[in-house]
Amino acid sequence: MIEEKENIQFELTDELIEQVELYVETQNDKELKRLLNDYHHADVAEILDELDLEDSVYVIKLLDSETTSDILMELDEDIREKVLKHLSAKEIAEEIEELDTDDAADMIAELPEERQAEVISKIEDNEHREEITELLAYDEDTAGSLMAKELVKVYETWTVAGCLRRIRGQAKDVTRVHSIYVVNKEEKLIGRLSLKDLIVAKSEQKISDIAKDNVDFVNVIDDVEDVAKVMAKYDLEAIPVVDDEQTLLGRITIDDIVDVLKEEADKDYQLAAGITQDVEADDSILELTRARLPWLFLGLVGGVGAFLIMEGFEEAFKGKAFVLFFFTPLIAAMAGNVGVQSSAIIVQGLANDDVKGSINSRLIKEMLLAALNGTILALFLFLFVWATKGDFTTALAISTSLIAVIIVAGLIGTFVPLFLDKRGIDPAIATGPFITTSNDIFGILIYFWIARLILGI
Amino acid sequence: MIEEKENIQFELTDELIEQVELYVETQNDKELKRLLNDYHHADVAEILDELDLEDSVYVIKLLDSETTSDILMELDEDIREKVLKHLSAKEIAEEIEELDTDDAADMIAELPEERQAEVISKIEDNEHREEITELLAYDEDTAGSLMAKELVKVYETWTVAGCLRRIRGQAKDVTRVHSIYVVNKEEKLIGRLSLKDLIVAKSEQKISDIAKDNVDFVNVIDDVEDVAKVMAKYDLEAIPVVDDEQTLLGRITIDDIVDVLKEEADKDYQLAAGITQDVEADDSILELTRARLPWLFLGLVGGVGAFLIMEGFEEAFKGKAFVLFFFTPLIAAMAGNVGVQSSAIIVQGLANDDVKGSINSRLIKEMLLAALNGTILALFLFLFVWATKGDFTTALAISTSLIAVIIVAGLIGTFVPLFLDKRGIDPAIATGPFITTSNDIFGILIYFWIARLILGI
């Protein structure tokens, strides 16, 4: 039955792509179908991502909509948009018919507004059309935007035997049966069952006797990130979605949550690196510029600030303390690094809900930590400056300032994300260039100010 | 049946913790049990994370091992370690008996080596003990280290009716039945079934007739990250694990993969922020120092390098071009920011497998991108310097150097992670302080070098 596979990982080779291109060029539809049918739809999507647009459209139009609907969902977003432009509203509606309601709604939502209504009107299955329209009405980032209408629902009054008979029908539409949801006659969620419970039970038992009443659920307007946290924390593979009256509306499955978690992690990572929009390495230069330039501009403004500060201290340090200017990159780098470290720990802690206690206790801890790190680093710097410059006072001034700079940088890096979080702003923006730039300026200012005090200039 | 809940999110209040502390103090076991039984084990773990160690141990010893084994698995790792120190080998073995084999092996692996054998010998269930011992033998980061032995297995020769009868027994030990795995008489994996398939099938059909033979699987020595990629890509909720002979050994479920993805994202985020070990905001100051000091030290060395470069150019720029020194923090900041941006995009692209094409084409694209960003930023800088200093040549020298610095920074940020990846080294280490520091030095060097050329000094 099963063939030995060397490795589960599908490998996208140049030969494979050339083979597909050749079949498309020569319009060898039979061989093309045979070749692509061997691959999982996610793998076919990877192949199409590499083809020219017209070749991809050719393949999509050639294969059955049962397969192509899944392939389309797996395509790179930009490429899907382009492919859909080349399909008629009728053709898109045929793809939509094959998709689960959550994927169907996602695909429609990506279309330009004027096409959405047209495509929806071409969906033949009335129930499917109504369900998709319902899903499209929920706000992005709510549980409603993530849920699917497909689920297996039984009434508490049914018997196990009757239930098994009836869900045979329902289950055909549902790709995976995670849980069977038990509702009362008002369609309110009152419990859950697994297929296993049903199989293990006696056929004459009533559903209400074997249902588990400790069913977790989310409200349709709950935030997607909260849903992800709940599902990850309680190890759930699906969760039912209800409205304020506890009416069962749909369910969210773990594979969608995996995507949410991944997007969230990618976004935080990019923010920490100073990238403002969701971009990929393969996006166009203009898109990448739009995502990168704003933070760079902030860095430029910070650099000009640093210039003004240094110029302000020019007269004071000209002459024997001139060497202090040569340590400003070091001071700025240390202030930036310490700030990014402390803000990253806070941002991650906030995301994982494990930052407890007051802001004050956090700041005291960070101060002690920064003082410890700062003293160790300052000692090395002191020895270096003293050894190379032979001037005890200068070495003392530079290294003492470094300790102060590190402490202030740590405090800013800790305080800003905590403050933003209290204000309901995503603390992740307070990492990377934001903290680096503000810490550069504060760091250099503190450095010159303390050095001047110590040198008595 | 079900009570109305305001919000699914469990809220850990001070009142709740005080209530638990009071019951522990007054040894009011009855009320304590009643209170804690209302909560999910993951929530009880959150409560215990906040208690004093002896109070936590008291609660663990009070509740049934059926509940406490799950609570222990959800505890913060550091706290679990401390609690386990206060339990006897016999008590730990009792907890282990209640856990699935994968969790059981994880808990034992965390114990000090000398206790491991003792705890294992105290496990009464022979099969459970042998399975755990087998799992402990697999290397960390392999599929084997993540899999559980609990699964539902049927032979291809069985009938649907016989199968249903037999799996009633097996399924009792398995928390969730994702897939039923079909094996031949040599125990080799040859297909899969869902419970749904079984219910929908006729009772006299043979398993080999209804099994799907396109079953995905991983090898027991495959890397955990590869397993995560495969499961996320193909939207799998469980995957069987086999050895080189295709013998079915165990299965990995999606909840473990969610944890792997989260850990991976956290690690990359911390590396980008210059934190070398997995630390949390609540770790001790010493642990946090150990994680943060190495990268800070690198920054210090980089800063000393910048100092040496500036000192080397001191003679050349003393006098009218003195102002150039005041722009070094700006140059260093821009070089650092650009480097972090480009390396972050590459690191993320490599993690998501969407960096295609040759290194050369990447570098050319990054060069164009950096040239575009650089020119825009340089224009602003030129106008600022010209307006404030009134010297065209100086303004030109500084802004032209900025473009060169940004291009080189982008190239380094692109090349280093690609190079590391080719060498099989985790490219994530090439973000954050590593790129910032190297770009600071290269940036400042290039800046002075080009400025000197333009100013003709």
Short mmCIF file of C-alpha atoms in Angstrom, two decimals, chain A residues 148-399:
data_model
loop_
_atom_site.label_atom_id
_atom_site.label_comp_id
_atom_site.label_asym_id
_atom_site.label_seq_id
_atom_site.Cartn_x
_atom_site.Cartn_y
_atom_site.Cartn_z
CA ALA A 148 -15.85 27.99 10.96
CA LYS A 149 -19.54 27.11 10.85
CA GLU A 150 -18.77 23.42 10.22
CA LEU A 151 -19.22 21.42 13.41
CA VAL A 152 -21.01 18.40 14.76
CA LYS A 153 -23.91 19.32 17.03
CA VAL A 154 -26.25 17.01 18.93
CA TYR A 155 -29.26 17.67 21.16
CA GLU A 156 -29.18 16.62 24.79
CA THR A 157 -32.40 14.62 24.40
CA TRP A 158 -31.01 12.24 21.76
CA THR A 159 -29.88 8.69 22.54
CA VAL A 160 -26.39 7.45 21.73
CA ALA A 161 -27.74 5.23 18.92
CA GLY A 162 -29.84 8.00 17.39
CA CYS A 163 -26.94 10.36 17.75
CA LEU A 164 -24.51 8.06 15.94
CA ARG A 165 -27.02 7.65 13.15
CA ARG A 166 -27.58 11.37 12.77
CA ILE A 167 -23.99 12.54 13.03
CA ARG A 168 -23.05 10.21 10.18
CA GLY A 169 -24.74 12.81 8.02
CA GLN A 170 -23.25 15.90 9.69
CA ALA A 171 -19.75 14.48 9.94
CA LYS A 172 -19.41 14.13 6.18
CA ASP A 173 -19.18 17.92 5.88
CA VAL A 174 -16.67 18.26 8.67
CA THR A 175 -13.03 17.59 7.84
CA ARG A 176 -12.11 16.66 11.37
CA VAL A 177 -14.42 15.88 14.24
CA HIS A 178 -12.69 17.22 17.35
CA SER A 179 -15.60 17.42 19.69
CA ILE A 180 -19.30 16.91 19.39
CA TYR A 181 -21.11 19.86 20.90
CA VAL A 182 -24.26 19.26 22.92
CA VAL A 183 -26.99 21.90 22.79
CA ASN A 184 -30.42 22.20 24.36
CA LYS A 185 -33.54 22.89 22.32
CA GLU A 186 -32.76 26.66 22.33
CA GLU A 187 -29.46 25.85 20.53
CA LYS A 188 -27.49 26.88 23.62
CA LEU A 189 -24.20 25.14 24.25
CA ILE A 190 -24.51 22.98 27.35
CA GLY A 191 -21.79 20.37 27.01
CA ARG A 192 -19.48 18.36 24.84
CA LEU A 193 -18.69 14.80 23.87
CA SER A 194 -15.91 13.09 21.98
CA LEU A 195 -16.52 10.48 19.32
CA LYS A 196 -14.67 8.17 21.65
CA ASP A 197 -17.23 8.79 24.43
CA LEU A 198 -19.96 7.95 21.98
CA ILE A 199 -18.33 4.74 20.84
CA VAL A 200 -17.59 3.62 24.37
CA ALA A 201 -21.16 4.38 25.60
CA LYS A 202 -24.14 2.02 25.47
CA SER A 203 -26.41 2.68 22.53
CA GLU A 204 -29.55 3.31 24.62
CA GLN A 205 -27.92 5.91 26.89
CA LYS A 206 -29.09 9.51 26.63
CA ILE A 207 -26.71 12.21 25.45
CA SER A 208 -27.40 14.33 28.54
CA ASP A 209 -26.14 11.42 30.68
CA ILE A 210 -22.80 11.03 28.98
CA ALA A 211 -22.04 14.64 27.98
CA LYS A 212 -19.31 16.49 29.85
CA ASP A 213 -20.60 19.81 31.12
CA ASN A 214 -17.21 21.46 31.68
CA VAL A 215 -16.97 22.72 28.13
CA ASP A 216 -14.62 25.62 27.42
CA PHE A 217 -15.87 28.22 24.98
CA VAL A 218 -15.13 31.73 23.77
CA ASN A 219 -17.40 34.61 22.89
CA VAL A 220 -17.63 35.54 19.25
CA ILE A 221 -16.27 39.03 19.99
CA ASP A 222 -13.30 37.83 22.06
CA ASP A 223 -9.88 38.90 20.84
CA VAL A 224 -8.05 36.36 18.66
CA GLU A 225 -4.92 36.58 20.82
CA ASP A 226 -6.95 35.74 23.93
CA VAL A 227 -8.46 32.75 22.14
CA ALA A 228 -4.94 31.59 21.22
CA LYS A 229 -3.79 31.94 24.83
CA VAL A 230 -6.75 29.96 26.14
CA MET A 231 -6.31 27.16 23.60
CA ALA A 232 -2.57 26.92 24.19
CA LYS A 233 -2.94 27.02 27.97
CA TYR A 234 -5.64 24.37 28.18
CA ASP A 235 -4.19 22.26 25.30
CA LEU A 236 -7.42 22.48 23.32
CA GLU A 237 -7.63 21.37 19.71
CA ALA A 238 -10.93 23.06 19.02
CA ILE A 239 -13.07 25.47 20.97
CA PRO A 240 -16.74 26.32 20.42
CA VAL A 241 -17.74 29.94 19.85
CA VAL A 242 -20.94 31.33 21.37
CA ASP A 243 -22.75 34.67 21.53
CA ASP A 244 -23.84 36.51 24.66
CA GLU A 245 -26.85 34.21 24.98
CA GLN A 246 -24.61 31.12 24.90
CA THR A 247 -25.96 30.17 21.46
CA LEU A 248 -23.53 27.91 19.61
CA LEU A 249 -22.27 29.79 16.54
CA GLY A 250 -19.18 27.95 15.33
CA ARG A 251 -15.83 26.54 16.33
CA ILE A 252 -12.17 27.47 16.08
CA THR A 253 -9.56 24.78 15.40
CA ILE A 254 -5.96 24.62 16.54
CA ASP A 255 -4.46 24.88 13.03
CA ASP A 256 -5.81 28.44 12.76
CA ILE A 257 -4.38 29.21 16.17
CA VAL A 258 -0.97 27.91 15.11
CA ASP A 259 -1.10 30.48 12.30
CA VAL A 260 -2.13 33.26 14.71
CA LEU A 261 0.71 32.44 17.09
CA LYS A 262 3.17 32.40 14.21
CA GLU A 263 1.99 35.73 12.84
CA GLU A 264 2.13 37.27 16.30
CA ALA A 265 5.68 36.03 16.86
CA ASP A 266 6.75 37.24 13.40
CA LYS A 267 5.24 40.68 14.01
CA ASP A 268 6.95 41.10 17.39
CA TYR A 269 10.24 39.95 15.89
CA GLN A 270 9.95 42.43 13.04
CA LEU A 271 9.02 45.28 15.40
CA ALA A 272 12.08 44.48 17.49
CA ALA A 273 14.16 44.68 14.32
CA GLY A 274 12.65 47.98 13.22
CA ILE A 275 10.32 46.76 10.50
CA THR A 276 6.87 48.31 10.68
CA GLN A 277 4.86 46.18 8.28
CA ASP A 278 4.51 42.51 7.65
CA VAL A 279 7.04 41.94 4.87
CA GLU A 280 8.87 38.92 3.54
CA ALA A 281 12.31 38.62 2.03
CA ASP A 282 10.71 38.15 -1.38
CA ASP A 283 8.59 41.31 -1.33
CA SER A 284 9.39 44.14 -3.73
CA ILE A 285 12.03 46.76 -2.96
CA LEU A 286 9.34 49.43 -2.63
CA GLU A 287 7.34 47.42 -0.09
CA LEU A 288 10.50 46.69 1.87
CA THR A 289 11.47 50.36 1.80
CA ARG A 290 8.06 51.41 3.12
CA ALA A 291 8.45 48.94 5.99
CA ARG A 292 12.01 49.90 6.85
CA LEU A 293 12.37 53.63 6.18
CA PRO A 294 10.21 55.00 9.06
CA TRP A 295 12.38 53.47 11.78
CA LEU A 296 15.55 54.47 9.96
CA PHE A 297 14.28 58.01 9.82
CA LEU A 298 13.74 57.88 13.57
CA GLY A 299 17.36 56.75 13.89
CA LEU A 300 18.45 59.71 11.76
CA VAL A 301 16.59 62.14 14.00
CA GLY A 302 18.19 60.49 17.03
CA GLY A 303 21.61 60.84 15.42
CA VAL A 304 21.04 64.53 14.79
CA GLY A 305 20.04 64.85 18.46
CA ALA A 306 23.29 63.18 19.47
CA PHE A 307 25.19 65.59 17.19
CA LEU A 308 23.56 68.60 18.85
CA ILE A 309 24.40 67.31 22.32
CA MET A 310 28.04 66.70 21.37
CA GLU A 311 28.32 70.12 19.79
CA GLY A 312 26.92 71.59 23.00
CA PHE A 313 29.74 70.00 24.96
CA GLU A 314 32.41 70.91 22.37
CA GLU A 315 33.82 73.91 24.24
CA ALA A 316 33.89 72.11 27.60
CA PHE A 317 35.87 69.11 26.39
CA LYS A 318 38.10 70.66 23.77
CA GLY A 319 41.68 70.22 24.85
CA LYS A 320 42.75 67.54 27.28
CA ALA A 321 39.35 65.82 27.70
CA PHE A 322 38.93 65.58 23.95
CA VAL A 323 39.24 61.79 24.15
CA LEU A 324 35.75 61.63 25.67
CA PHE A 325 34.21 62.24 22.25
CA PHE A 326 35.82 59.05 20.97
CA PHE A 327 33.86 56.98 23.47
CA THR A 328 30.43 58.19 22.41
CA PRO A 329 29.84 55.24 20.00
CA LEU A 330 30.67 52.90 22.90
CA ILE A 331 28.30 54.73 25.23
CA ALA A 332 25.53 54.79 22.62
CA ALA A 333 26.00 51.09 21.83
CA MET A 334 25.87 50.08 25.48
CA ALA A 335 22.81 52.22 26.17
CA GLY A 336 21.07 50.73 23.12
CA ASN A 337 21.97 47.13 23.89
CA VAL A 338 20.95 47.31 27.55
CA GLY A 339 17.69 49.02 26.61
CA VAL A 340 16.81 46.40 24.00
CA GLN A 341 17.62 43.55 26.39
CA SER A 342 15.46 44.85 29.21
CA SER A 343 12.56 45.85 26.97
CA ALA A 344 12.64 42.47 25.19
CA ILE A 345 12.36 40.59 28.48
CA ILE A 346 9.42 42.75 29.56
CA VAL A 347 7.66 42.53 26.16
CA GLN A 348 8.03 38.77 26.13
CA GLY A 349 6.93 38.48 29.74
CA LEU A 350 3.84 40.57 29.03
CA ALA A 351 3.00 38.41 26.01
CA ASN A 352 3.28 35.26 28.14
CA ASP A 353 1.41 36.81 31.06
CA ASP A 354 4.25 36.19 33.44
CA VAL A 355 5.14 39.70 34.45
CA LYS A 356 3.69 39.98 37.93
CA GLY A 357 4.11 42.50 40.70
CA SER A 358 4.26 46.28 40.59
CA ILE A 359 6.12 48.50 38.13
CA ASN A 360 8.21 49.79 41.03
CA SER A 361 9.50 46.36 42.00
CA ARG A 362 10.38 45.71 38.33
CA LEU A 363 12.31 48.98 38.14
CA ILE A 364 14.21 48.26 41.36
CA LYS A 365 15.16 44.80 40.06
CA GLU A 366 16.30 46.19 36.71
CA MET A 367 18.30 48.88 38.51
CA LEU A 368 20.16 46.29 40.56
CA LEU A 369 20.72 44.17 37.47
CA ALA A 370 21.97 47.13 35.44
CA ALA A 371 24.21 48.26 38.29
CA LEU A 372 25.77 44.80 38.46
CA ASN A 373 26.30 44.52 34.69
CA GLY A 374 27.42 48.15 34.51
CA THR A 375 30.01 47.80 37.27
CA ILE A 376 31.57 44.73 35.67
CA LEU A 377 31.76 46.39 32.25
CA ALA A 378 32.94 49.72 33.70
CA LEU A 379 35.80 47.97 35.45
CA PHE A 380 37.12 46.65 32.14
CA LEU A 381 36.68 50.02 30.48
CA PHE A 382 38.42 51.79 33.36
CA LEU A 383 41.46 49.50 33.08
CA PHE A 384 41.59 49.96 29.31
CA VAL A 385 41.43 53.76 29.40
CA TRP A 386 43.83 54.04 32.32
CA ALA A 387 46.32 51.72 30.62
CA THR A 388 46.20 53.42 27.22
CA LYS A 389 45.72 57.05 28.24
CA GLY A 390 47.50 56.93 31.58
CA ASP A 391 45.03 59.40 33.07
CA PHE A 392 43.25 58.17 36.20
CA THR A 393 40.63 60.93 36.33
CA THR A 394 39.58 60.54 32.68
CA ALA A 395 39.34 56.78 33.08
CA LEU A 396 37.26 57.26 36.23
CA ALA A 397 34.96 59.79 34.54
CA ILE A 398 34.31 57.59 31.51
CA SER A 399 33.72 54.39 33.45
#
